[in-house]
Coordinates of C-alpha atoms and ligand atoms in Angstrom, one line a residue:
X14 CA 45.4 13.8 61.0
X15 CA 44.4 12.8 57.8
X16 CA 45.2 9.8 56.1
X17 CA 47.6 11.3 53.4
X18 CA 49.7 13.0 56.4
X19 CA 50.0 9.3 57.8
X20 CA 53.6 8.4 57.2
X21 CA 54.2 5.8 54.9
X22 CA 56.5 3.3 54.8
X23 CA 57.5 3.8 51.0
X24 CA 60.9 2.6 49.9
X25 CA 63.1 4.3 47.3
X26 CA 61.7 3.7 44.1
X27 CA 58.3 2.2 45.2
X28 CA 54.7 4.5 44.1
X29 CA 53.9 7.0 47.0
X30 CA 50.2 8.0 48.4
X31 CA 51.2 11.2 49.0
X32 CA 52.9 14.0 46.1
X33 CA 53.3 17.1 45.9
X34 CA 54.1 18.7 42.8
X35 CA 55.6 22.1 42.6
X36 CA 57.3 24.3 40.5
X37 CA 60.8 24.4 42.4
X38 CA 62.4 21.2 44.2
X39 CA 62.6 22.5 47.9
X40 CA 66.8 22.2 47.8
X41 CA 69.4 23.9 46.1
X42 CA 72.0 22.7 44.0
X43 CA 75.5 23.4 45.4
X44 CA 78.8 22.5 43.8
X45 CA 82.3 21.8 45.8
X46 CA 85.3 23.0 44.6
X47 CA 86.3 19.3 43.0
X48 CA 82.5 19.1 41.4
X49 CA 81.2 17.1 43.7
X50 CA 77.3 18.2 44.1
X51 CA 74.9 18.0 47.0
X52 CA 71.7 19.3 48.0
X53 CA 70.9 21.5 50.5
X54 CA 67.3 22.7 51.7
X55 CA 66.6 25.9 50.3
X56 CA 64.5 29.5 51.1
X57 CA 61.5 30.8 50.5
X58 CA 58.0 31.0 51.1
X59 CA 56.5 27.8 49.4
X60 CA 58.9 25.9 50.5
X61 CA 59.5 27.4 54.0
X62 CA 55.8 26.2 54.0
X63 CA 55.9 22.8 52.7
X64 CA 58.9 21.3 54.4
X65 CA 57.2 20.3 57.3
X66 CA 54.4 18.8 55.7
X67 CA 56.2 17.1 53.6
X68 CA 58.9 15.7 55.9
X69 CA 55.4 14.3 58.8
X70 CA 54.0 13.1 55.9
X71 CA 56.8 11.0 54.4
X72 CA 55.7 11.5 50.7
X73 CA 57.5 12.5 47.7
X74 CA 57.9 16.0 46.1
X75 CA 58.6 16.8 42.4
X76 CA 59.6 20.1 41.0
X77 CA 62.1 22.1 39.1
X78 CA 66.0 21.4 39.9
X79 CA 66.5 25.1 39.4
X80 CA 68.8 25.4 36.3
X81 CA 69.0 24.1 32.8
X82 CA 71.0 21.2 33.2
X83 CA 69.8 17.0 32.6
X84 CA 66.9 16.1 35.2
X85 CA 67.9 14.9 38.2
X86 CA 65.0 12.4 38.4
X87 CA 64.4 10.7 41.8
X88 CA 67.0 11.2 44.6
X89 CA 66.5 11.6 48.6
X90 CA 68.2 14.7 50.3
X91 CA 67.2 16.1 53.5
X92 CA 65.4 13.2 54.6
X93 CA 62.8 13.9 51.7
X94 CA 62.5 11.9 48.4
X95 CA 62.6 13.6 45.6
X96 CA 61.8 13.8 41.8
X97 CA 64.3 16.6 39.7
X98 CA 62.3 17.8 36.7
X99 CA 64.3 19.2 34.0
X100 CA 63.9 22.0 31.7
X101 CA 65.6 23.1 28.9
X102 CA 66.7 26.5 28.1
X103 CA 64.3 26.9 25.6
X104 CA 61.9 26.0 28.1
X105 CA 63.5 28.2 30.6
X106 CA 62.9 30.9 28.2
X107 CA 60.0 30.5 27.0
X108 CA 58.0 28.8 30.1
X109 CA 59.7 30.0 33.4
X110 CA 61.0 33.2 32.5
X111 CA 58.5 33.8 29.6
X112 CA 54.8 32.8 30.5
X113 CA 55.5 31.9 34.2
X114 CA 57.2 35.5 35.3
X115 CA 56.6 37.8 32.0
X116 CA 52.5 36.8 31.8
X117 CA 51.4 35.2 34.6
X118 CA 52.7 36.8 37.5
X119 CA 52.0 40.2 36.2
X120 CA 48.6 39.4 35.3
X121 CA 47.3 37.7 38.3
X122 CA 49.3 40.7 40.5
X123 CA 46.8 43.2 39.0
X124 CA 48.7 44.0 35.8
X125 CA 51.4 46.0 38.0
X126 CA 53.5 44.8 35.2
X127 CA 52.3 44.7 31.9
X128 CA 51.9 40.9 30.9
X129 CA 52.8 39.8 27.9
X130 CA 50.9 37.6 25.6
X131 CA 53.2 35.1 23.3
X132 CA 51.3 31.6 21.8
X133 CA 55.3 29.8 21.6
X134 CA 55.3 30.7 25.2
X135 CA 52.0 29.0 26.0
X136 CA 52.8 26.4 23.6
X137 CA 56.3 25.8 26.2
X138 CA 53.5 26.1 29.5
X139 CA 51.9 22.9 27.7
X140 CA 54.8 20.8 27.6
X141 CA 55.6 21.0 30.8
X142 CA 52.6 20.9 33.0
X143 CA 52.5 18.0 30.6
X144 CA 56.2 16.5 32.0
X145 CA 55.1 17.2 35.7
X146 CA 51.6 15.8 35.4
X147 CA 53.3 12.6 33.8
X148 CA 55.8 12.6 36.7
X149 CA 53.2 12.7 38.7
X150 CA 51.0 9.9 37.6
X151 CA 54.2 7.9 37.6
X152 CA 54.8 8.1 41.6
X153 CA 51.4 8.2 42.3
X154 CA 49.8 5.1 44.2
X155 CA 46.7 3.6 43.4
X156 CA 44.4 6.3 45.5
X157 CA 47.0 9.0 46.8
X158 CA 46.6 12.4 47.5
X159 CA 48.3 14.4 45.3
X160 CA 48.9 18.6 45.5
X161 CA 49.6 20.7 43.3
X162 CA 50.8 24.2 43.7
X163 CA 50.8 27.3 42.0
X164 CA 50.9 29.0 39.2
X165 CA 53.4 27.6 36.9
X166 CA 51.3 24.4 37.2
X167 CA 47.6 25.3 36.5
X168 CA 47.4 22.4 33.7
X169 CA 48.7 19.8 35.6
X170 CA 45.2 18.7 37.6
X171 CA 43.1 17.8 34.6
X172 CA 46.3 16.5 32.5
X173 CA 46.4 13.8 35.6
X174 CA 42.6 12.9 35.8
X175 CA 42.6 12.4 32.6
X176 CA 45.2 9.6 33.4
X177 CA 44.0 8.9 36.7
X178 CA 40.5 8.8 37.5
X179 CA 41.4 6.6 41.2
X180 CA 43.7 10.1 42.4
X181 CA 42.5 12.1 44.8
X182 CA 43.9 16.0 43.4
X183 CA 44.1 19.1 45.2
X184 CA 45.7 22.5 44.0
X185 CA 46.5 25.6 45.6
X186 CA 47.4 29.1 44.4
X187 CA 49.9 30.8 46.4
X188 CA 49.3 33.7 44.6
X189 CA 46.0 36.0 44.2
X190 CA 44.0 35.0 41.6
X191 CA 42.9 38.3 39.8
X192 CA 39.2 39.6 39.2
X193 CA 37.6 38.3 35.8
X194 CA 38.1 42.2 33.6
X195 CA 42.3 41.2 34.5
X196 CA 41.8 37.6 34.1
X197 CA 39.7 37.9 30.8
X198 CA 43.2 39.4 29.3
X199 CA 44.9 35.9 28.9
X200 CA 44.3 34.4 25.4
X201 CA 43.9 30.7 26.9
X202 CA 41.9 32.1 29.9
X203 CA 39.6 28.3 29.2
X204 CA 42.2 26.1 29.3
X205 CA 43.3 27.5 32.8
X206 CA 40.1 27.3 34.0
X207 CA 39.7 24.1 32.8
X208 CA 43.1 22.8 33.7
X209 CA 42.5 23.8 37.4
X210 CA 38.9 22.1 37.4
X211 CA 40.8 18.6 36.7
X212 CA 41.5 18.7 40.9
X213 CA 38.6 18.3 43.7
X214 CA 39.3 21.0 46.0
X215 CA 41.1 24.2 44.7
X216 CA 42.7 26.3 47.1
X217 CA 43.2 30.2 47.4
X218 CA 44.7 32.7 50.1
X219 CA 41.8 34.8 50.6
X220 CA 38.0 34.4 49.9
X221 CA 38.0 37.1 47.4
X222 CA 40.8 34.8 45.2
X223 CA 38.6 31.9 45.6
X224 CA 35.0 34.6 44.4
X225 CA 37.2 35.7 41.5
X226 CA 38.3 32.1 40.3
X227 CA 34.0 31.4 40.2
X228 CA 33.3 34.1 38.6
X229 CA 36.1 33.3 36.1
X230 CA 34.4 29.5 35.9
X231 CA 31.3 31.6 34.8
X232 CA 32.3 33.9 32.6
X233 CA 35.2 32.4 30.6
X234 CA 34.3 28.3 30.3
X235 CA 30.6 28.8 31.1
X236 CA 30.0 26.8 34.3
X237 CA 27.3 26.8 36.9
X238 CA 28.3 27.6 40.2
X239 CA 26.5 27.5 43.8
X240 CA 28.3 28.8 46.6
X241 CA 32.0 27.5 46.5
X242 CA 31.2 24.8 44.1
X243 CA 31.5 24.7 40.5
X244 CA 29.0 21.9 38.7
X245 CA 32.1 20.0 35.7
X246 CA 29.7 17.2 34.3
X247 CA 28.7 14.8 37.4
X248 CA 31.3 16.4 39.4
X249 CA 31.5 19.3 42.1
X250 CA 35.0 21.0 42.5
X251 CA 35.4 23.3 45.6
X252 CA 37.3 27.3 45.6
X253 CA 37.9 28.1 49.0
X254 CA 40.0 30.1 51.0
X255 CA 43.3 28.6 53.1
X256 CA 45.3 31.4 54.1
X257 CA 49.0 29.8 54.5
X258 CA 50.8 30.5 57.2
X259 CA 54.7 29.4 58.4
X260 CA 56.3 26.8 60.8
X261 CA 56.1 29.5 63.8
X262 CA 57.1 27.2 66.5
X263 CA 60.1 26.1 64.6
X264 CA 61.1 30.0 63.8
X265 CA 60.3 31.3 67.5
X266 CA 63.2 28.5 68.8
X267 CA 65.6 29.9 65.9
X268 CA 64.7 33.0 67.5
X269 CA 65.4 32.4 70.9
X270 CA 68.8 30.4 70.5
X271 CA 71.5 33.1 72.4
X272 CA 73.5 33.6 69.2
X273 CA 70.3 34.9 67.4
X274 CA 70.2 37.4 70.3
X275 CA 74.0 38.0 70.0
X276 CA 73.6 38.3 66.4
X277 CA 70.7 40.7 66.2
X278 CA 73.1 43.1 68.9
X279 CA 75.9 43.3 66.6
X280 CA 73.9 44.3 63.6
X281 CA 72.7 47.2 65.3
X282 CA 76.0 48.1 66.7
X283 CA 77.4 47.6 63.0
X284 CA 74.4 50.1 62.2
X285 CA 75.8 52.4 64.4
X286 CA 73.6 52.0 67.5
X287 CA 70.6 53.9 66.3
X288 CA 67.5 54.9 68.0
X289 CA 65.1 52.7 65.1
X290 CA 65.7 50.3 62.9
X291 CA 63.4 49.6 60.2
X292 CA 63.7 46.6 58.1
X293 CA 62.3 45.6 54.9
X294 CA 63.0 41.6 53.7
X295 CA 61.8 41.1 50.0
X296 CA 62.5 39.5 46.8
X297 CA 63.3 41.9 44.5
X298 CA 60.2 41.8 42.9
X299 CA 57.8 45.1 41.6
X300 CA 54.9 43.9 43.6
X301 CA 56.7 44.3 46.8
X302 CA 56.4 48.3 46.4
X303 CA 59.9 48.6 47.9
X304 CA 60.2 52.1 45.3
X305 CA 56.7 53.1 47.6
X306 CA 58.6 52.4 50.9
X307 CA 62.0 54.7 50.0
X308 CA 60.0 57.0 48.6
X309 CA 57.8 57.5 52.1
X310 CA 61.1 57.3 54.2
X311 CA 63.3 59.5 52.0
X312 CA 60.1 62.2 53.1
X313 CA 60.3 61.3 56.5
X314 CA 64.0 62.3 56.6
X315 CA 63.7 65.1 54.7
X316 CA 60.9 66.5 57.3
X317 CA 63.1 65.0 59.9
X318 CA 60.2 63.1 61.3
X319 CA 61.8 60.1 62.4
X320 CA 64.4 61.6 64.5
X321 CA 68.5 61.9 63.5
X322 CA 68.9 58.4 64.9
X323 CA 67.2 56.1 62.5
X324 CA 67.9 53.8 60.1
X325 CA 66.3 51.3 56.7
X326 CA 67.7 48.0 56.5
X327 CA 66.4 47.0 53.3
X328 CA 67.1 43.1 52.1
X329 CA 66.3 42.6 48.5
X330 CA 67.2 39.1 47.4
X331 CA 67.8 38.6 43.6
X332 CA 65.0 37.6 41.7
X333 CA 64.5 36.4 37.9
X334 CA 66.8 38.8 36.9
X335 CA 66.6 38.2 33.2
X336 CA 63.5 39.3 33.1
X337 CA 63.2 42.5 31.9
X338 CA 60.3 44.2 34.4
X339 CA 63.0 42.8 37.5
X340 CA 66.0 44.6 35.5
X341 CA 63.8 48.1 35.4
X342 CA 63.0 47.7 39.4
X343 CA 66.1 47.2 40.1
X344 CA 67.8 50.1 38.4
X345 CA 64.9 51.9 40.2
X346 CA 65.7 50.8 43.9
X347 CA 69.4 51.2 43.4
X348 CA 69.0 54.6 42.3
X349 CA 66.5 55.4 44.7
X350 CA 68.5 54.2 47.5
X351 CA 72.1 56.2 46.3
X352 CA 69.7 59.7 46.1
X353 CA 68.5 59.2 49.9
X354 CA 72.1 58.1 50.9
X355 CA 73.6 60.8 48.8
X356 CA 71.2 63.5 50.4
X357 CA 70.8 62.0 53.8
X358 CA 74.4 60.2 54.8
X359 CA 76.9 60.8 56.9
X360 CA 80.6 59.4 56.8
X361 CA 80.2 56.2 57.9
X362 CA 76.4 56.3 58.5
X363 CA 74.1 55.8 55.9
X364 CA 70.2 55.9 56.1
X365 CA 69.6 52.7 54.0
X366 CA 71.7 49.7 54.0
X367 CA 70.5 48.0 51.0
X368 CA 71.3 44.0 50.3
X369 CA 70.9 42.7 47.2
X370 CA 71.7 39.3 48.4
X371 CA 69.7 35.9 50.3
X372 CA 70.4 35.2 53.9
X373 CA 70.0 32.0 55.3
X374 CA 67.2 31.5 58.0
X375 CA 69.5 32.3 61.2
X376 CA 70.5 35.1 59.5
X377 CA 67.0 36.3 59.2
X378 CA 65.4 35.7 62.4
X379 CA 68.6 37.9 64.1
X380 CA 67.4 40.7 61.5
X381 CA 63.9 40.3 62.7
X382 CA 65.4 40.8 66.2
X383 CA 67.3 43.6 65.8
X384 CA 64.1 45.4 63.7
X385 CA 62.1 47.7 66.1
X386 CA 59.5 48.3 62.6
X387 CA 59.1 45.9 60.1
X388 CA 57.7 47.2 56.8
X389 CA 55.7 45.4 54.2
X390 CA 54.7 47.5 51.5
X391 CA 53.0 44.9 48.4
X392 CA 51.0 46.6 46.0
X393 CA 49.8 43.0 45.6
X394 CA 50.5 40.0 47.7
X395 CA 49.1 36.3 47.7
X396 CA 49.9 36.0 51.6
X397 CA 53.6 37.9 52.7
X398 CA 54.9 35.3 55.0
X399 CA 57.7 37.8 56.4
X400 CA 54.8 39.2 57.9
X401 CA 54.1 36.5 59.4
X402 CA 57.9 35.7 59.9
X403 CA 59.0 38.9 61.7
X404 CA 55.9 38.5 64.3
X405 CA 56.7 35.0 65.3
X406 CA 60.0 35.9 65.7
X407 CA 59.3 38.9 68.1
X408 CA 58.9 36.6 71.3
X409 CA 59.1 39.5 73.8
X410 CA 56.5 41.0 72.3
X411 CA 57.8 44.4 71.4
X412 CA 58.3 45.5 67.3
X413 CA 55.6 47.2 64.9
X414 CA 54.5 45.4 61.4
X415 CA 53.6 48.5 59.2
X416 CA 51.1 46.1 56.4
X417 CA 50.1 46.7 53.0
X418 CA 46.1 46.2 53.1
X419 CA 46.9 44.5 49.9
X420 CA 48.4 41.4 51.3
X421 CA 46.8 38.2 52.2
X422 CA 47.7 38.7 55.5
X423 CA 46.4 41.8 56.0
X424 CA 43.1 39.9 56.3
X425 CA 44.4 38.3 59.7
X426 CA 47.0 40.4 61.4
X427 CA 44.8 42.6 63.3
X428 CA 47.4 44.3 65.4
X429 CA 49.6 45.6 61.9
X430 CA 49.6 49.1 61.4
X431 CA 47.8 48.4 57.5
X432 CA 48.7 51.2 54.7
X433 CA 47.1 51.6 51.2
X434 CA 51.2 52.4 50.0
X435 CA 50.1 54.6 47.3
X436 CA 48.9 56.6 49.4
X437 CA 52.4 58.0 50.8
X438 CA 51.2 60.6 53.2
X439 CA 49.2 58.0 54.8
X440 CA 52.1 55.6 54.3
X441 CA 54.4 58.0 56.4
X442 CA 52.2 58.6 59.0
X443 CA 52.1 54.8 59.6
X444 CA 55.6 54.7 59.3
X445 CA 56.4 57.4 62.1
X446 CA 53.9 56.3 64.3
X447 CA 54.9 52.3 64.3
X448 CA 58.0 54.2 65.2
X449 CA 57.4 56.5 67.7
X450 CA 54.8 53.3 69.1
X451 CA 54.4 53.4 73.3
X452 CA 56.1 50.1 74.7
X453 CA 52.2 49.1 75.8
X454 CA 50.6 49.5 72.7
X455 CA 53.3 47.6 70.9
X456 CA 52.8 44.6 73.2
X457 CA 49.3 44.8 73.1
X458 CA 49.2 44.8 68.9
X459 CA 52.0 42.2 68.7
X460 CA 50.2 39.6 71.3
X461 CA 47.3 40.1 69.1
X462 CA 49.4 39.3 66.0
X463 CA 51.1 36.7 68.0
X464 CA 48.5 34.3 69.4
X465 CA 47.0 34.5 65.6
X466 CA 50.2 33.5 63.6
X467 CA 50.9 30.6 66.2
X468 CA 47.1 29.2 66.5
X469 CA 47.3 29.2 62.3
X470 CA 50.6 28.3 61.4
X471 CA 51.3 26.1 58.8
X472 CA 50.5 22.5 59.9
X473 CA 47.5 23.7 60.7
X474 CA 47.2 25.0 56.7
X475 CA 48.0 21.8 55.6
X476 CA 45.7 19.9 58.1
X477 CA 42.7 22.0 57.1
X478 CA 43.6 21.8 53.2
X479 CA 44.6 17.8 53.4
X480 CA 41.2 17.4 55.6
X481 CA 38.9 19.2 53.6
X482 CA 40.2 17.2 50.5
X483 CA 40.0 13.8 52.1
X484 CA 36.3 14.5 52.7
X485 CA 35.8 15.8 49.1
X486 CA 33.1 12.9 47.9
X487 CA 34.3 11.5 44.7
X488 CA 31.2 13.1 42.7
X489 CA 28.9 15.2 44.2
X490 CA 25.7 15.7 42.4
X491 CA 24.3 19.0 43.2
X492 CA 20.2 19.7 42.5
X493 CA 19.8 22.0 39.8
X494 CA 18.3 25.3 41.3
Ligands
G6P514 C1 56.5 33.1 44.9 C2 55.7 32.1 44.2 C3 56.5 30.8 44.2 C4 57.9 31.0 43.7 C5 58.6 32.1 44.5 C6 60.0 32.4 44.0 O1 56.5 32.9 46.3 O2 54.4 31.9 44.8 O3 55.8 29.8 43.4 O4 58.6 29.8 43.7 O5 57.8 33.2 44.4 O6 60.0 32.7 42.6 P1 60.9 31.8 41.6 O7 60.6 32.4 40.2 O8 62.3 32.1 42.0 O9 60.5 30.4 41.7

C-alpha cells in the first residue's frame, strides 16, 4: 500500500503523516451515572468507512465532538488518536445546523429541500473550516497526507495550502455534488470552488459528481479544464470518481456469528412469523424518500398484492432534529405510518413497525438477516451504504435490494431491482416482484451484488483514493490546447 497507509510509529503528542479531517470525531460521547465520560466508536456511514483506514494506517483524525461543550483537543480512544474540535452554540446554530444541514445539504441533494441562503451563516462556515484547517496544519508532519472529507469542510484544503505548501491534500465528497443551474444558487459558489481547489486530488462518488464539480470550475471561478483536470495557476487538481464502499469482510463475520442468526429468528417471530419481511434502515432524513416507500406499500396492501402475511420494518434513526425540514418529515412518516396501521392492522399485528431509534451494528446485521427485501428508496443519495450493508450481510445468498436509480450505488449493484421512486406504480411493481422473487433468481442477482461489494469494499476505496493521491505530481503543467 501506499506510503500514508504505512503505520507510523507516532507517539501521543508528536506531528502525524497521515490526518484525516472530518466533520464528526468517529466516537461518541457517553456519560456514567457518577459523570465519568468515555468514548465509544460510533455509527454511520463515514465513519463505518474510515475506521479501518484509519486504525491500518495509525494516523490521527480530527473532527467535531458532537455537542456544544469545551473541545476535547487531542485524546486516544479506540486505539485511534484523536483531535476534539469544539463548537459553540452559536456555531452549532449557525454552521452545523444552519449552512451545513439548512443550505448545503439541500442544495447539493437537488434542492429536495429548499436551501436557505443566510451571509451570518456563511460568515460561521468560515470560522470553522478555519479552526479545523489550523488543527490540521498543527498535527501535520513535514510532507503528510492529509484528507479531508465532506461537505461541512469545503474551505479547509486551500485554508491549509495556504499554510502548507510541503502537504500533500486530498478531499472527498461523500455526498453528490449537484449540476451547475443548482449549484449556481449559493451566493459564495467561488469560494467553494476555490476552497476545494486548495487539495490535489478531489474525490466524488460517481463520475457525473466529479463532471458537475468541472463544469462548476468553469462556470463559476472561470478555470480551464481538460478531461478530469482543472489548470489553478502552475498547478493541476484532479475530480474523479471513488465510489465508497464498506468493511464487507468485517460485516459478513458479524453476520455469520450464531447469535446474529438467533437474533434475526426472534425478530421475525416477534413480527409474528410472516411470509415477508421488508425492511427499510435510514436516517430520518427527506432524501431517503421513506414518505415514497409507505406510500407504494400502503397501495400494495390496499390491492392486497403482497399477500396477508407481510410485513415493513422501517428503522428511522433520529437526525438533526432541530432543523426545521427533519421536523416536517417527520410529522410526515409518523402520520403516514398510524394511517397504514390504522387501515391495515390487526390486534397485535401491525403492517409497519416503525423505529425512531439507532441500533448498534449487531443489531443491524440480525435485521438484515431476518429481511427477505431490503428497500432503498433516495430521491438523492451520494452512495447508500445500507445497500451495500444488507448485501454483504446476506451470505447465503438469498434477499432482494429494491434501489433507488438515484443512488450512487445504483451505478454498481447490478443485481438490485433499481426504481425511479416517484414513479410509485413502477415502485410497487418492484416491490411485489423482489417479493414474490424465485429462490434462483434471488441467488443469481445477489451473487452478482455480492462478488461486487466484496471485490470493492472499502480498503480497496481508500487504497485507490490514497494511491491516486500519492502519484499526484506536485505541479503538473498541462500544454495549453
Ligand atoms: C451523511 C454525511 C456525513 C454526516 C452523516 C450524518 O452521511 O455524508 O458527513 O456525518 O450524514 O449526519 P450528521 O449531521 O449527524 O453528521
Amino acid at each position: 500500500m501506499m506510503s500514508p497507509m504505512r503505520k507510523t510509529a507516532d507517539a501521543p503528542g508528536e506531528r502525524h503523516r497521515f490526518v484525516v479531517v472530518a466533520s464528526r470525531l468517529p466516537v461518541d460521547r457517553n456519560e456514567g451515572p457518577g459523570g465519568e465520560a468515555d468514548w465509544r466508536p460510533s455509527p454511520g456511514g463515514l465513519v463505518s468507512a474510515l475506521e479501518p483506514v484509519m486504525r491500518e494506517a495509525g494516523g490521527v483524525w480530527i473532527g467535531w465532538s458532537g455537542d456544544t461543550g469545551p473541545a476535547p483537543g487531542p485524546f486516544r480512544a479506540n486505539g485511534l488518536d484523536l483531535v476534539g474540535m469544539g463548537l459553540s452554540a452559536d456555531q452549532f446554530r449557525d454552521y452545523y445546523e444552519g449552512i451545513c444541514n439548512a443550505t448545503l445539504w439541500p442544495l447539493y441533494h437537488d434542492v429536495i429541500a429548499p436551501p436557505e441562503f443566510h451571509r451570518r451563516w456563511w460568515d460561521a462556515y468560515v470560522t470553522v473550516n478555519r479552526s479545523f484547517a489550523q488543527a490540521a496544519v498543527i498535527q501535520a508532519a513535514p510532507g503528510a497526507t492529509i484528507w479531508v472529507h465532506d461537505y461541512q469542510l469545503q474551505l479547509v484544503p486551500q485554508m491549509i495550502r495556504e499554510q502548507r505548501g510541503d502537504v500533500r491534500i486530498g478531499f472527498f465528497n461523500h455526498i453528490p455534488f449537484p449540476g451547475y443551474e443548482i449549484f449556481a444558487q449559493l451566493p459564495w459558489r467561488r469560494q467553494v470552488v476555490n476552497g476545494l481547489l486548495g487539495a490535489d486530488l478531489l474525490g466524488f462518488q460517481r463520475r457525473a459528481d466529479a463532471t458537475n464539480f468541472l463544469r462548476a470550475c468553469r462556470r463559476a471561478a472561470g478555470l480551464a479544464t481538460r478531461g478530469a483536470a482543472v489548470r489553478v495557476g502552475d498547478r493541476e487538481v484532479q475530480a474523479e470518481a471513488f465510489p465508497i464502499s464498506i468493511d464487507a469482510e468485517a460485516l459478513e463475520q458479524i453476520a455469520r456469528r450464531e447469535s446474529a442468526g438467533k437474533r434475526a429468528a426472534e425478530i421475525r417471530m416477534a413480527l409474528g412469523e410472516p411470509d415477508t419481511v421488508l425492511l427499510g434502515i435510514d436516517r430520518l432524513d427527506y432524501t431517503k424518500g421513506i414518505p415514497h416507500r409507505l406510500h407504494a406499500y400502503g397501495e400494495l396492501l390496499r390491492e392486497g398484492r403482497l399477500g396477508p402475511r407481510v410485513v415493513l420494518v422501517q428503522v428511522a434513526s433520529p437526525s438533526r432534529e432541530r432543523v426545521g425540514a427533519y421536523r416536517v418529515l417527520r410529522d410526515e412518516v409518523e402520520l403516514a405510518v398510524s394511517r397504514i396501521n390504522g387501515e391495515h392492522a390487526e390486534v397485535g399485528s401491525p403492517p409497519v413497525h416503525y423505529l425512531h431509534q439507532s441500533y448498534p451494528r449487531d443489531e443491524m446485521a440480525a435485521l438484515y438477516l431476518a429481511a427477505d427485501v431490503m428497500l432503498v428508496t433516495s430521491l438523492r443519495d451520494g452512495m447508500n451504504l445500507v445497500a451495500k450493508e444488507y448485501v454483504a450481510c446476506r451470505y447465503d445468498e438469498s434477499g432482494a435490494l429494491v434501489l433507488s436509480e438515484f443512488t450512487g450505488a445504483a451505478d454498481e449493484l447490478n443485481g438490485a431491482f433499481l426504481v425511479n421512486p416517484h414513479d410509485i406504480e413502477g415502485l410497487k411493481d418492484a416491490i411485489a416482484r423482489a417479493a414474490t422473487i424465485s429462490p434462483a433468481d434471488a441467488r443469481r442477482r445477489m451473487r452478482l451484488m455480492r462478488r461486487r461489494v466484496r471485490e470493492h469494499d472499502v480498503a480497496r476505496w481508500a487504497a485507490s483514493f490514497l494511491g491516486t493521491l500519492a502519484r499526484a505530481p506536485d505541479s503538473w503543467p498541462i500544454p495549453v490546447p
